Short mmCIF file of C-alpha atoms in Angstrom, two decimals:
data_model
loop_
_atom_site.label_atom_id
_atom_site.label_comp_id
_atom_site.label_asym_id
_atom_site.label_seq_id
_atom_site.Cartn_x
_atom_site.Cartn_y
_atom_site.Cartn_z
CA UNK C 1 22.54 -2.68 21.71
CA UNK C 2 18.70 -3.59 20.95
CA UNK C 3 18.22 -7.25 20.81
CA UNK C 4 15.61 -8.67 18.53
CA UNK C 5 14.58 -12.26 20.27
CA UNK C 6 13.36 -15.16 18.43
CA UNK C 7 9.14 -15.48 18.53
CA UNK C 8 7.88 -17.39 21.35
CA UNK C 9 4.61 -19.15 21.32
CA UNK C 10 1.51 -16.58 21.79
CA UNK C 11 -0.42 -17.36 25.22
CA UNK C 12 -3.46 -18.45 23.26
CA UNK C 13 -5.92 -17.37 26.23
CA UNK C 14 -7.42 -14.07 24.75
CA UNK C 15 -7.75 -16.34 21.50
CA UNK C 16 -10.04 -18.72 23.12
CA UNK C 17 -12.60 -16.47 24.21
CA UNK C 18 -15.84 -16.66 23.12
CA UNK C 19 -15.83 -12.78 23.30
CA UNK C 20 -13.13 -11.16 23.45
CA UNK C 21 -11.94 -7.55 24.66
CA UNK C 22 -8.80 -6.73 23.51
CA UNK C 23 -8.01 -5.37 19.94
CA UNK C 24 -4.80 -4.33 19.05
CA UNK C 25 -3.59 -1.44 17.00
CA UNK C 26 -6.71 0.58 18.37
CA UNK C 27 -9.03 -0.97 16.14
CA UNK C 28 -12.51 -1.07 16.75
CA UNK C 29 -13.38 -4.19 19.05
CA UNK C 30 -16.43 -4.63 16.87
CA UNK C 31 -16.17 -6.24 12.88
CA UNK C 32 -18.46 -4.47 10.72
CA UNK C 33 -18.36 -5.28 6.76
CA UNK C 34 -19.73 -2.58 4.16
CA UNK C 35 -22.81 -3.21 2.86
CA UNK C 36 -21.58 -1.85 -0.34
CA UNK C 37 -18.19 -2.89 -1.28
CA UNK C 38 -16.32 -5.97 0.75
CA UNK C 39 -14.12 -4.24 3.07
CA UNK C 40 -14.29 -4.42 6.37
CA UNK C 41 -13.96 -1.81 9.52
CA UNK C 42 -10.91 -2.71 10.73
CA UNK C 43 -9.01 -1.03 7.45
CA UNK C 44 -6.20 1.13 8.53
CA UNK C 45 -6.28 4.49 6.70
CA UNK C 46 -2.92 5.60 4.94
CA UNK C 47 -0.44 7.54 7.07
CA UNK C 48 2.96 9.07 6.96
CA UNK C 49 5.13 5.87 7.20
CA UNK C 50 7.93 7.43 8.89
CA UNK C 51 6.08 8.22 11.98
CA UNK C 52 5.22 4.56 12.26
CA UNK C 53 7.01 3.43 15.29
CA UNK C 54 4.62 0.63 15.68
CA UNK C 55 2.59 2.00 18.71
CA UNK C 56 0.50 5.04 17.52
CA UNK C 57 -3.27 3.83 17.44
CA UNK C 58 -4.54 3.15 13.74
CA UNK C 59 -7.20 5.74 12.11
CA UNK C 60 -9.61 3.08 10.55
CA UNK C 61 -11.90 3.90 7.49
CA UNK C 62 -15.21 5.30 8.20
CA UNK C 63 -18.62 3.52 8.14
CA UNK C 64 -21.52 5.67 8.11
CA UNK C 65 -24.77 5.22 10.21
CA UNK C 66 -25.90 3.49 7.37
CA UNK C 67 -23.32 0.69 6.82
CA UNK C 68 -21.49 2.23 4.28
CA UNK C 69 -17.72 3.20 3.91
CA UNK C 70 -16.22 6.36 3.06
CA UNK C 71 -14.64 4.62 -0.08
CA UNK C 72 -18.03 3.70 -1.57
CA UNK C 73 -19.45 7.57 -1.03
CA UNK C 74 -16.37 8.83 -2.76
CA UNK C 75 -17.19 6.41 -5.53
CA UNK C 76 -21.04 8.30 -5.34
CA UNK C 77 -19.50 11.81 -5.16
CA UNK C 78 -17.51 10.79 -8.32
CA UNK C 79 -21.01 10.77 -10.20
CA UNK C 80 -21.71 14.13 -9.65
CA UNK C 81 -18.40 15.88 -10.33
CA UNK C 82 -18.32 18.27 -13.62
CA UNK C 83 -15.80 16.41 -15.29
CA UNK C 84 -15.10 18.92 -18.37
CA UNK C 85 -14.64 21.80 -15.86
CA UNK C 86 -12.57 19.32 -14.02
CA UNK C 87 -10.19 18.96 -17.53
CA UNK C 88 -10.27 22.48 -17.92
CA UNK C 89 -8.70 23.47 -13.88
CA UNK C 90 -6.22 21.08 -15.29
CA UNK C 91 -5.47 22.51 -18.39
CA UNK C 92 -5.52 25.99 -16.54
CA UNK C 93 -2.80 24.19 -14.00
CA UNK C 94 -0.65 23.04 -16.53
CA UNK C 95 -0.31 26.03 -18.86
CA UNK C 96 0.45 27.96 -15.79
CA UNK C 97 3.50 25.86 -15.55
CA UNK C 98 4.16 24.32 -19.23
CA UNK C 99 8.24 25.17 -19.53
CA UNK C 100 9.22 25.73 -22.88
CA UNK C 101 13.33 26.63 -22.48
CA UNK C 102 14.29 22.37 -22.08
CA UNK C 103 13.44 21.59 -18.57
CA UNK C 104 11.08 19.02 -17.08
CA UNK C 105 7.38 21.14 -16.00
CA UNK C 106 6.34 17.80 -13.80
CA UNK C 107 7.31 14.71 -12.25
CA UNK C 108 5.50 11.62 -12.44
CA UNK C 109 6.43 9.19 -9.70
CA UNK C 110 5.77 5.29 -10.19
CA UNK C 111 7.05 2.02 -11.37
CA UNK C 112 5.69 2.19 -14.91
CA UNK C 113 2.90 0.27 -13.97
CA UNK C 114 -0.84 0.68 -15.58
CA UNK C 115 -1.51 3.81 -13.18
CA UNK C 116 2.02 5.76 -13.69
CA UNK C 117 2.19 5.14 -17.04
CA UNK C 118 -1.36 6.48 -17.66
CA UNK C 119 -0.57 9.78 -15.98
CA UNK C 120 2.92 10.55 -17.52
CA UNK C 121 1.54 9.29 -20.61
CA UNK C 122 -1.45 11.53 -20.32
CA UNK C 123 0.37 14.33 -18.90
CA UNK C 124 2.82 14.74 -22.14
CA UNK C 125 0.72 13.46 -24.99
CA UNK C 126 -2.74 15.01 -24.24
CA UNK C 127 -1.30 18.07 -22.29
CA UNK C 128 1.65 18.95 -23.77
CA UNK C 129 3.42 19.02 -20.68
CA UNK C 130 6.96 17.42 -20.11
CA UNK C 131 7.51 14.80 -17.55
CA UNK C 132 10.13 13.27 -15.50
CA UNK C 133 9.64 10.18 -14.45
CA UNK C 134 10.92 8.54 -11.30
CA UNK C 135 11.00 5.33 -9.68
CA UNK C 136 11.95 3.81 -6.23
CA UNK C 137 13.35 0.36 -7.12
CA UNK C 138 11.02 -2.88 -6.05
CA UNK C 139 12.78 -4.49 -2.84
CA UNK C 140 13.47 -7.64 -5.81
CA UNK C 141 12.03 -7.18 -9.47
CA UNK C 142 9.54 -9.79 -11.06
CA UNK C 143 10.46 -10.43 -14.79
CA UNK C 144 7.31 -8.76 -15.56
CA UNK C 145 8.15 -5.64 -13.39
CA UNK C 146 11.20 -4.83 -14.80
CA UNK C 147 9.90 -5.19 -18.52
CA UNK C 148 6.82 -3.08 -17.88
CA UNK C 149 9.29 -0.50 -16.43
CA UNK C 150 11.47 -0.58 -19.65
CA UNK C 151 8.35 -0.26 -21.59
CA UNK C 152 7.28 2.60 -19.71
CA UNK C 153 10.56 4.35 -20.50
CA UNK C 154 10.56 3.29 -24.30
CA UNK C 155 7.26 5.07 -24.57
CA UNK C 156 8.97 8.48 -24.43
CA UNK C 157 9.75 9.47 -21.07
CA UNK C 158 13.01 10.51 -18.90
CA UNK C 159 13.01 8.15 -15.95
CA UNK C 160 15.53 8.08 -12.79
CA UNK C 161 15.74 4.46 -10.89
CA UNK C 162 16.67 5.22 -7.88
CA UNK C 163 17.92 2.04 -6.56
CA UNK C 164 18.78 1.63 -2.96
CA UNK C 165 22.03 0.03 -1.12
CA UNK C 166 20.99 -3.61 -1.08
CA UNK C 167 22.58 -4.05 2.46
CA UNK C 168 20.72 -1.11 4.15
CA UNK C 169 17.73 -1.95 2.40
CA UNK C 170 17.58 -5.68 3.77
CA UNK C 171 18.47 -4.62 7.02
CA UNK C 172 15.47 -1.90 7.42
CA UNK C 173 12.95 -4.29 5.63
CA UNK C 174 13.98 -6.75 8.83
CA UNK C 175 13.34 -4.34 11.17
CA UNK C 176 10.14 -3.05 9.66
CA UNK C 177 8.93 -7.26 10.02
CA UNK C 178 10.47 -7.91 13.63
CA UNK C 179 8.77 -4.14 14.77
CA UNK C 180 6.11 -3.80 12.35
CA UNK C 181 4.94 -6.92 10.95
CA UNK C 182 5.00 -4.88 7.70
CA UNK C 183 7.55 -6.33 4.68
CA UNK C 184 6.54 -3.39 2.30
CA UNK C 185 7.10 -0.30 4.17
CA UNK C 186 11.20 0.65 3.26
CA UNK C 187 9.66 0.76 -0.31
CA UNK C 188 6.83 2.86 0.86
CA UNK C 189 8.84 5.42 2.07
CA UNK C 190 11.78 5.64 -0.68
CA UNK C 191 8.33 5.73 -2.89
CA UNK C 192 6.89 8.58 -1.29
CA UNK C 193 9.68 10.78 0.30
CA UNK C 194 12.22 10.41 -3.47
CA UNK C 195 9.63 12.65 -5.65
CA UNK C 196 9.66 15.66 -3.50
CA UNK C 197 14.13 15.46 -3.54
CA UNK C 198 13.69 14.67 -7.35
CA UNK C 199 11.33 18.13 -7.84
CA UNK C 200 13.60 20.35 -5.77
CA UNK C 201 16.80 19.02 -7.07
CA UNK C 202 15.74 19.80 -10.71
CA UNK C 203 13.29 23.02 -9.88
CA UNK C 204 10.39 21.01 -11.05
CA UNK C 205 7.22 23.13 -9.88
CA UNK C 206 4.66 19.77 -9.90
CA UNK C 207 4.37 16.74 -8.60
CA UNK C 208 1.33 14.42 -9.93
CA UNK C 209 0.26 11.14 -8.25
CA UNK C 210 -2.78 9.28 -9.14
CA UNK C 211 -5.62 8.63 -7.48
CA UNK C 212 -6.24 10.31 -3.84
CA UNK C 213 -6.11 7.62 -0.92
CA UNK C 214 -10.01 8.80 -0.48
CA UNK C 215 -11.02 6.36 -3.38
CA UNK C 216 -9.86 3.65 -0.59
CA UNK C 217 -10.53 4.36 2.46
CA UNK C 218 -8.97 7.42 3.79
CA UNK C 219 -11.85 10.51 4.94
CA UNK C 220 -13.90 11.62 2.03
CA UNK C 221 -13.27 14.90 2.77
CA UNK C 222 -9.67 14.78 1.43
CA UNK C 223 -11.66 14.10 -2.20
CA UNK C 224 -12.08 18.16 -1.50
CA UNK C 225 -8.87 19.41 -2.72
CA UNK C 226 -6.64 18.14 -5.78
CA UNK C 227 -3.47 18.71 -3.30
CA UNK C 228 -1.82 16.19 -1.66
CA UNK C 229 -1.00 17.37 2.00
CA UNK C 230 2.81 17.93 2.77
CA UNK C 231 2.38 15.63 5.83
CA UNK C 232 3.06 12.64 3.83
CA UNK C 233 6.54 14.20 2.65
CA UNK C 234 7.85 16.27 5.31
CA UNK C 235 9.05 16.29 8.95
CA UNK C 236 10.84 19.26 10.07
CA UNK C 237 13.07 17.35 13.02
CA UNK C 238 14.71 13.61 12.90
CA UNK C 239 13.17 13.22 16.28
CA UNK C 240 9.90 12.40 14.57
CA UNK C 241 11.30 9.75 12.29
CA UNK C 242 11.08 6.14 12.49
CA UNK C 243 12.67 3.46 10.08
CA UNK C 244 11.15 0.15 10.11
CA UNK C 245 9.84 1.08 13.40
CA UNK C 246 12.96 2.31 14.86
CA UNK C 247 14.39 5.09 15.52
CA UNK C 248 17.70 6.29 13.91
CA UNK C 249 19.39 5.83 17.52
CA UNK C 250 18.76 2.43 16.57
CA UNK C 251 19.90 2.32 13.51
CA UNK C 252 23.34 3.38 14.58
CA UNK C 253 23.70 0.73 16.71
CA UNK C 254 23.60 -1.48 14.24
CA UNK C 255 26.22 -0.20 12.23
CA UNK C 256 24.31 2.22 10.40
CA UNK C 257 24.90 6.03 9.73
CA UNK C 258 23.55 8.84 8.10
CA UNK C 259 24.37 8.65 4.77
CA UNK C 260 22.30 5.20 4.96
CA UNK C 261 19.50 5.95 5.61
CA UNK C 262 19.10 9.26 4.10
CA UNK C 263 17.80 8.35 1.32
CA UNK C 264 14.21 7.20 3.40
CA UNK C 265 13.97 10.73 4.83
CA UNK C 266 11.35 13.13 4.31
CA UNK C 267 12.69 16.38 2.60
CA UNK C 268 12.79 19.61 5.04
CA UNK C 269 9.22 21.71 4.74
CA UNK C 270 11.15 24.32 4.44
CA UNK C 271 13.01 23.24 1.22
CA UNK C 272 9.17 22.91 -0.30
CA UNK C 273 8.02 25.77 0.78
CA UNK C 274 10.71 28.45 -0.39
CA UNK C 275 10.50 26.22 -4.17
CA UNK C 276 6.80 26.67 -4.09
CA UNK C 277 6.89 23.09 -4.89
CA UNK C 278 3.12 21.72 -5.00
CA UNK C 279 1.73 17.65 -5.16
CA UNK C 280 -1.71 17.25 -6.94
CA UNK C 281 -3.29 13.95 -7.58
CA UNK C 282 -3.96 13.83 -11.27
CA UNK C 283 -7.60 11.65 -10.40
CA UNK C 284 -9.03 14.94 -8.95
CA UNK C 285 -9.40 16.35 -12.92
CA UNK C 286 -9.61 12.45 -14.58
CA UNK C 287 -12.24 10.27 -13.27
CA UNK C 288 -10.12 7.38 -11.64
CA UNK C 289 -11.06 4.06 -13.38
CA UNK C 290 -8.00 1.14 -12.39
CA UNK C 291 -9.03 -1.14 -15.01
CA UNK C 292 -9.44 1.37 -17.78
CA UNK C 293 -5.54 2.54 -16.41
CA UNK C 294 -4.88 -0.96 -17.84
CA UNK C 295 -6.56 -0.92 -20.75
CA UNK C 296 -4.76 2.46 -21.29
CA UNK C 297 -1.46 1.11 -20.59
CA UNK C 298 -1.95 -1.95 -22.64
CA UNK C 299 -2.97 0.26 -25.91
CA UNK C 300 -0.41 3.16 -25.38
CA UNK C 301 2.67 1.16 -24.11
CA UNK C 302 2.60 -2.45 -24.11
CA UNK C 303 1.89 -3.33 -20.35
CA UNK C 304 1.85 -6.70 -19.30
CA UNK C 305 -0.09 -8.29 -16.57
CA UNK C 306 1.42 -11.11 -15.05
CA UNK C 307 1.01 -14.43 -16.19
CA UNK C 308 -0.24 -15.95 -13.52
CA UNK C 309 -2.78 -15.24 -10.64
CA UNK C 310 -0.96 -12.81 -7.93
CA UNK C 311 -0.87 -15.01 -4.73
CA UNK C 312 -3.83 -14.12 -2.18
CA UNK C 313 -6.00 -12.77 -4.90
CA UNK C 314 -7.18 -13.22 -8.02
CA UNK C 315 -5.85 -10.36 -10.23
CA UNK C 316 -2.99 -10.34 -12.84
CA UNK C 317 -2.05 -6.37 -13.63
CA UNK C 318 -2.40 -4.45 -10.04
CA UNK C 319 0.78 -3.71 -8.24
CA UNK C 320 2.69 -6.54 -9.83
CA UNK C 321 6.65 -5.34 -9.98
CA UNK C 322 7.77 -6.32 -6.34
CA UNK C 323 8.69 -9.88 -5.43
CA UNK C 324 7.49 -9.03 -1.65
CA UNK C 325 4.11 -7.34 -1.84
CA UNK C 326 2.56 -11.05 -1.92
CA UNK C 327 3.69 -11.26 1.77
CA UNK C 328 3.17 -7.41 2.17
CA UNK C 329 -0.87 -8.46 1.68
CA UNK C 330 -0.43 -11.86 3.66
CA UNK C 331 0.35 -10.01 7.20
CA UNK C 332 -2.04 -7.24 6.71
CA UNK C 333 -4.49 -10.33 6.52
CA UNK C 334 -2.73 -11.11 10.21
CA UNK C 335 -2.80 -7.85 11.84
CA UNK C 336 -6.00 -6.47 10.20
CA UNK C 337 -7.90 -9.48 9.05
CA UNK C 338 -8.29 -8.20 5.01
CA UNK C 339 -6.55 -10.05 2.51
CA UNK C 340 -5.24 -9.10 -1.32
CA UNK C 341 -8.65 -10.39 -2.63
CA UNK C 342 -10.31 -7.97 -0.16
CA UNK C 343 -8.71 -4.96 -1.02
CA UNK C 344 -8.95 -5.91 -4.99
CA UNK C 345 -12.94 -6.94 -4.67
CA UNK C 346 -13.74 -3.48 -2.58
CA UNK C 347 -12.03 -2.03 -5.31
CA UNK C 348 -13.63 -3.22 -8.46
CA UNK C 349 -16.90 -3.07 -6.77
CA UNK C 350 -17.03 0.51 -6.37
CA UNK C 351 -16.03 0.67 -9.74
CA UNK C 352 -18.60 -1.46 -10.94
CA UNK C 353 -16.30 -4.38 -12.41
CA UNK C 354 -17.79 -6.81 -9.91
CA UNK C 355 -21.00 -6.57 -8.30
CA UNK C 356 -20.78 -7.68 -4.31
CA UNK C 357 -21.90 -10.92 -4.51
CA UNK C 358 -18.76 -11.66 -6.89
CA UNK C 359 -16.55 -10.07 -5.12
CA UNK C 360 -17.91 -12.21 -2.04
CA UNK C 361 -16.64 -15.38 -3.65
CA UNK C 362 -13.83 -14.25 -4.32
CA UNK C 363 -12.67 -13.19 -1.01
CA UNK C 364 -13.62 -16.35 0.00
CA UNK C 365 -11.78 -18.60 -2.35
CA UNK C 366 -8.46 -16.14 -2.34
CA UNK C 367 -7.91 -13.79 1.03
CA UNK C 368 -5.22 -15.22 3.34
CA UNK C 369 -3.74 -17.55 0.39
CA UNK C 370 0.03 -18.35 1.72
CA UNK C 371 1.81 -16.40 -0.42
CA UNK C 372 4.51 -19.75 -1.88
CA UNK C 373 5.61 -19.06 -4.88
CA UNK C 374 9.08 -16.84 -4.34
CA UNK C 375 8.53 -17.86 -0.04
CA UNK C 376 12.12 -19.11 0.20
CA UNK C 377 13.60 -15.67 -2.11
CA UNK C 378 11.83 -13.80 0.19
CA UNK C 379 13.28 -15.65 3.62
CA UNK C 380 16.74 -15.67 2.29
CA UNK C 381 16.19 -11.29 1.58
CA UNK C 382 15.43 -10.99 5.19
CA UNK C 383 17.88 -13.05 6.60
CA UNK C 384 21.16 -11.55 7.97
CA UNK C 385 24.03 -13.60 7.47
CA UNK C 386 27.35 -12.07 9.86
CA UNK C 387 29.64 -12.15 6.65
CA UNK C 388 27.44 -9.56 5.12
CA UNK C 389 25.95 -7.77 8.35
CA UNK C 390 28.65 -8.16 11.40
CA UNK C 391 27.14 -5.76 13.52
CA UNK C 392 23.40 -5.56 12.98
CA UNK C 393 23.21 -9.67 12.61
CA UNK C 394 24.71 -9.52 16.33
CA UNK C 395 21.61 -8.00 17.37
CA UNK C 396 19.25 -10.69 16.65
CA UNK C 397 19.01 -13.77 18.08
CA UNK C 398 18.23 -16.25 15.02
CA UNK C 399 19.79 -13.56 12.09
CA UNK C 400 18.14 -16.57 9.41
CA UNK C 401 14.68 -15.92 8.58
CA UNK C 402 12.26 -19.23 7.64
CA UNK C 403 9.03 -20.04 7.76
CA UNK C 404 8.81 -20.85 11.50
CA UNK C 405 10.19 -17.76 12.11
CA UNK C 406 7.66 -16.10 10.12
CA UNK C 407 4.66 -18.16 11.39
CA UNK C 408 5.46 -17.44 14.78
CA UNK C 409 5.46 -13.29 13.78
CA UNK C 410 2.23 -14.33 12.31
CA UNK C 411 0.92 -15.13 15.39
CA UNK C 412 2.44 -12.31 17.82
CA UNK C 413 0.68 -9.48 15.48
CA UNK C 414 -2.40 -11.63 15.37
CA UNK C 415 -5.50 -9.59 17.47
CA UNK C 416 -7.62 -11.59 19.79
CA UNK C 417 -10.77 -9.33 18.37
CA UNK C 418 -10.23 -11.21 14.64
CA UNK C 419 -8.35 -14.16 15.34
CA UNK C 420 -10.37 -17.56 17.04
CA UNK C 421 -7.90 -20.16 18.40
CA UNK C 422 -9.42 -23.90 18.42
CA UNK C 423 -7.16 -26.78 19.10
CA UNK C 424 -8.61 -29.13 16.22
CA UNK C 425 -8.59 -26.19 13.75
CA UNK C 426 -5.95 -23.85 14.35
CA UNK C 427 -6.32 -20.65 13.58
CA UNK C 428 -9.78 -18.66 12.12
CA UNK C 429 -10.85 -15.66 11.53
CA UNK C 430 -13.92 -14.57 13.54
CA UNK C 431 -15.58 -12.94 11.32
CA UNK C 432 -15.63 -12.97 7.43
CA UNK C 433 -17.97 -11.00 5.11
CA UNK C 434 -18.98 -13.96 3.21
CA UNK C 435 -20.67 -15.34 6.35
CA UNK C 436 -22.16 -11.80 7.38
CA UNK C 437 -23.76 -11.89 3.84
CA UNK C 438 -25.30 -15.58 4.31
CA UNK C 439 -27.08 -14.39 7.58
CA UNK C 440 -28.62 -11.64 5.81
CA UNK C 441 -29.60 -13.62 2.67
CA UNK C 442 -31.47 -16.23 5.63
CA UNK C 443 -32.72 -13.68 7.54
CA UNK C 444 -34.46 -11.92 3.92
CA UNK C 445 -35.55 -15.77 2.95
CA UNK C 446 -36.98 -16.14 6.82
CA UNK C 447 -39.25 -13.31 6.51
CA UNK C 448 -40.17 -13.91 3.10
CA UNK C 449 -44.00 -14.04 2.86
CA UNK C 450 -44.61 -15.01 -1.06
CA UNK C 451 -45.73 -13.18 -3.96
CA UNK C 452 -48.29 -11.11 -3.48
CA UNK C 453 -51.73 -12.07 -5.01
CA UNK C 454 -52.72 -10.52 -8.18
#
C-alpha cells in the first residue's frame, strides 16, 4: 500500500540563496508582473484536471515582448468584436436547436452564482430557449451558497445537485493536498466532467459555460472559437486519469472501487461524438463583464454577496458557495506566489473596475491573508479518522489534519525561485508587484527633468 508520511522540515538551502536556480512546476525561473493588469508570470494556465498527476510541467500565461499578458489583449480584442453580429450567431445557434415537444434544448452548468445564473437566466428569458441546470455540490456549503443556489432555482429553472459520497469525497480532497497541494480540485473535476453525463443522459444537444479561460490567462487564441475543446471532458482510456494526483491503482488500495470514483470521470469521446453533443461558452456572443453578472443576478434573482470580506481578498460576490476555496487561493499563493486579491485585481482591471494602481494596494494589503475563519471545519474535512476510513486512514501516517500539518505542506510546495527564507523573518516572497511598481515610479521621478519652459 502507498504510504503518505507526515511533512518533514524543508532543507531551507535553495531558500537562502541570493539567486536561486531551481523553480518548481516548470515555471519560469524569472518573475515578471504585467504592466497592465497585476498578475504575474508564474500563472498556471487551466488544464484538464484529471491528467494532473502532480509532475507534468505547468503551461504559464503568456507575456508579450512588450510586458503584457495574454489576458489583458483578450480584454483589447474584446473592443473590437461586432457584438450585434455576435447576438445574432447566437440567436442563429439557438433556433437551430430551440425544442419545442417538452425537453430541455441546453444545459447550464454552475452553482447559481452571479455568472450561472446570468447565462441560464439569459438563455430562457431573452432566448427563449429551455435550460437545465446542474450543479456539482460545494465540498461544504456557506449559508450564503446554499441560499443563492435556492434562489437560482426559484427563478424558474430545473436544477440537478449532484451531491457526492461524503466519504469518497474527503478521501480524494486528501489526496489531492498530500499530492497536489491543491484543496479545490475533486470539485473541479465533478464541476467539469458532470455536464457532459447530464447532456448525454437527457439528449441535450448544448452545453453553455461562461466566459472562455482566455479572459484569464489561458492563449488568446482560444478567444477564436465559441467551442470549448473536448479535452477538458474526455479521455478515451483510464490509464490517463489521475484523482487527486493518483492513479485509480491507488485508489483501490485504499479501499476504493469503481463505482467511487466514477462519478470524477471524464465521459467516453466517443459517447460525445455519436450525440453530436457540442460545449460553447456563452461570453463568445455576450461581452463578459463579472461585475455587471452581479448586478444582473442581484436585479433578476436576488443574489447575495457575502457579508463579509472573502479571506485573502477583498471581494464579497465572486466564487463564494464553497467553505474551502479560501484555502484553495491560500496554496496557490504557496506554489505559485498569486494570491485571491491577485487574481480578483487582474480581473477587475482589465475590466476597468480598478485602475492598476488600486489594484496594487490591494494585493498588498490582502494576497496571502491566512485563510481563519472556517480553518478548524476545514482540518477536521481532511482528516481521516479509522472509524470512518479503516483502510485508506492506514495509509497515512498522522490520518488528523491541523495546522502544523498544513504549514509544513506549505512549505514542501513552496519554490526556491518565489520563496526567500531569512531566519529573523521567516518566510517572503521575492518578488511582489507592488515593489516592481515603486522601482518604476523612482526610476520615472529619477529622470524627471521639470516642466518644460513656456
Amino acid at each position: 500500500m502507498v504510504r503518505y508520511w507526515y511533512p518533514q522540515p524543508v532543507d531551507k538551502t535553495p531558500f537562502r540563496l541570493t539567486e536561486p536556480s531551481q523553480a518548481l512546476y516548470g515555471l519560469p525561473l524569472e518573475t515578471k508582473f504585467c504592466r497592465s493588469c497585476v498578475i504575474s508570470n508564474q500563472r498556471p494556465s487551466s488544464t484538464a484536471e484529471f491528467k494532473n498527476d502532480g509532475k507534468a510541467p505547468k503551461q504559464a500565461i503568456h507575456f508579450d515582448d512588450q510586458g503584457i499578458c495574454d489576458a489583458c489583449r483578450v480584454k483589447e480584442q474584446k473592443t473590437t468584436i461586432n457584438w450585434q453580429q455576435r447576438e445574432q450567431e447566437l440567436r442563429e445557434l439557438c433556433n437551430r436547436h430551440r425544442r419545442t415537444d417538452g425537453r430541455y434544448d441546453c444545459l447550464v452548468p454552475g452553482s447559481g452564482g452571479k455568472d450561472s445564473f446570468m447565462q441560464a437566466h439569459l438563455l430562457k428569458y431573452k432566448y427563449g430557449m429551455h435550460p437545465l441546470t446542474c450543479t456539482w455540490a460545494p465540498h461544504i456549503y456557506t449559508d450564503w451558497g446554499w441560499k443563492n443556489h435556492q434562489a437560482w432555482v426559484h427563478a424558474g429553472f430545473d436544477n440537478i445537485l449532484f451531491t457526492p459520497n461524503g466519504r469518497v469525497h474527503r478521501l480524494i480532497t486528501r489526496l489531492a493536498v498530500e499530492n497536489l497541494f491543491h484543496p479545490f480540485q475533486p470539485f473541479m473535476l465533478g464541476q467539469k466532467n458532470l455536464a457532459p453525463k447530464i447532456a448525454s443522459l437527457y439528449e441535450i444537444p448544448l452545453i453553455f459555460y461562461g466566459e472562455n479561460e482566455a479572459e484569464y490567462g489561458n492563449p488568446k487564441a482560444d478567444m477564436q472559437s465559441s467551442k470549448r475543446s473536448w479535452d477538458y471532458f474526455t479521455a478515451s482510456s483510464e490509464d490517463e486519469i489521475f484523482l487527486g494526483g493518483a492513479p485509480l491503482s491507488q485508489l483501490r488500495e485504499l479501499g476504493l472501487e469503481k463505482i467511487d470514483w466514477e462519478p470524477y470521470l471524464p465521459i467516453d469521446p466517443q459517447t460525445i461524438e455519436s450525440k453530436n453533443i457540442e460545449v460553447h461558452y456563452l461570453g463568445y456572443y455576450e461581452k463578459w463583464h463579472p461585475q455587471s453578472a452581479y448586478y444582473y443576478s442581484v436585479d433578476n434573482g436576488g443574489f447575495q454577496s457575502s457579508p463579509e470580506r472573502t479571506a485573502g481578498t477583498y471581494s464579497t460576490y465572486n466564487s463564494i458557495d464553497d467553505k474551502i476555496d479560501d484555502f484553495h487561493y491560500h496554496t496557490t499563493w504557496i506554489k505559485f506566489g498569486i494570491g485571491r486579491a491577485t487574481y480578483d485585481a487582474s480581473q477587475e482591471i482589465r475590466s476597468g473596475d480598478l485602475t492598476r494602481e488600486e489594484g496594487l494596494a490591494l494585493v498588498k494589503k490582502y494576497d496571502g491573508e491566512f485563510p481563519e475563519r472556517w480553518a478548524k471545519e476545514i482540518f477536521d474535512y481532511l482528516s481521516l479518522p479509522t472509524s470512518e476510513f479503516p483502510i485508506a486512514s492506514l495509509a497515512f501516517e498522522r490520518a488528523d489534519f491541523d495546522r502544523e500539518y498544513y504549514e509544513r505542506l506549505c512549505d514542501k510546495f513552496r519554490s526556491p525561485h518565489l520563496w526567500h527564507w531569512n531566519d529573523s523573518k521567516g518566510w517572503t516572497l521575492r518578488h511582489n508587484s507592488w515593489d516592481e511598481n515603486a522601482v518604476q515610479q523612482e526610476a520615472t521621478a529619477a529622470g524627471w527633468q521639470g516642466n518644460p519652459a513656456k
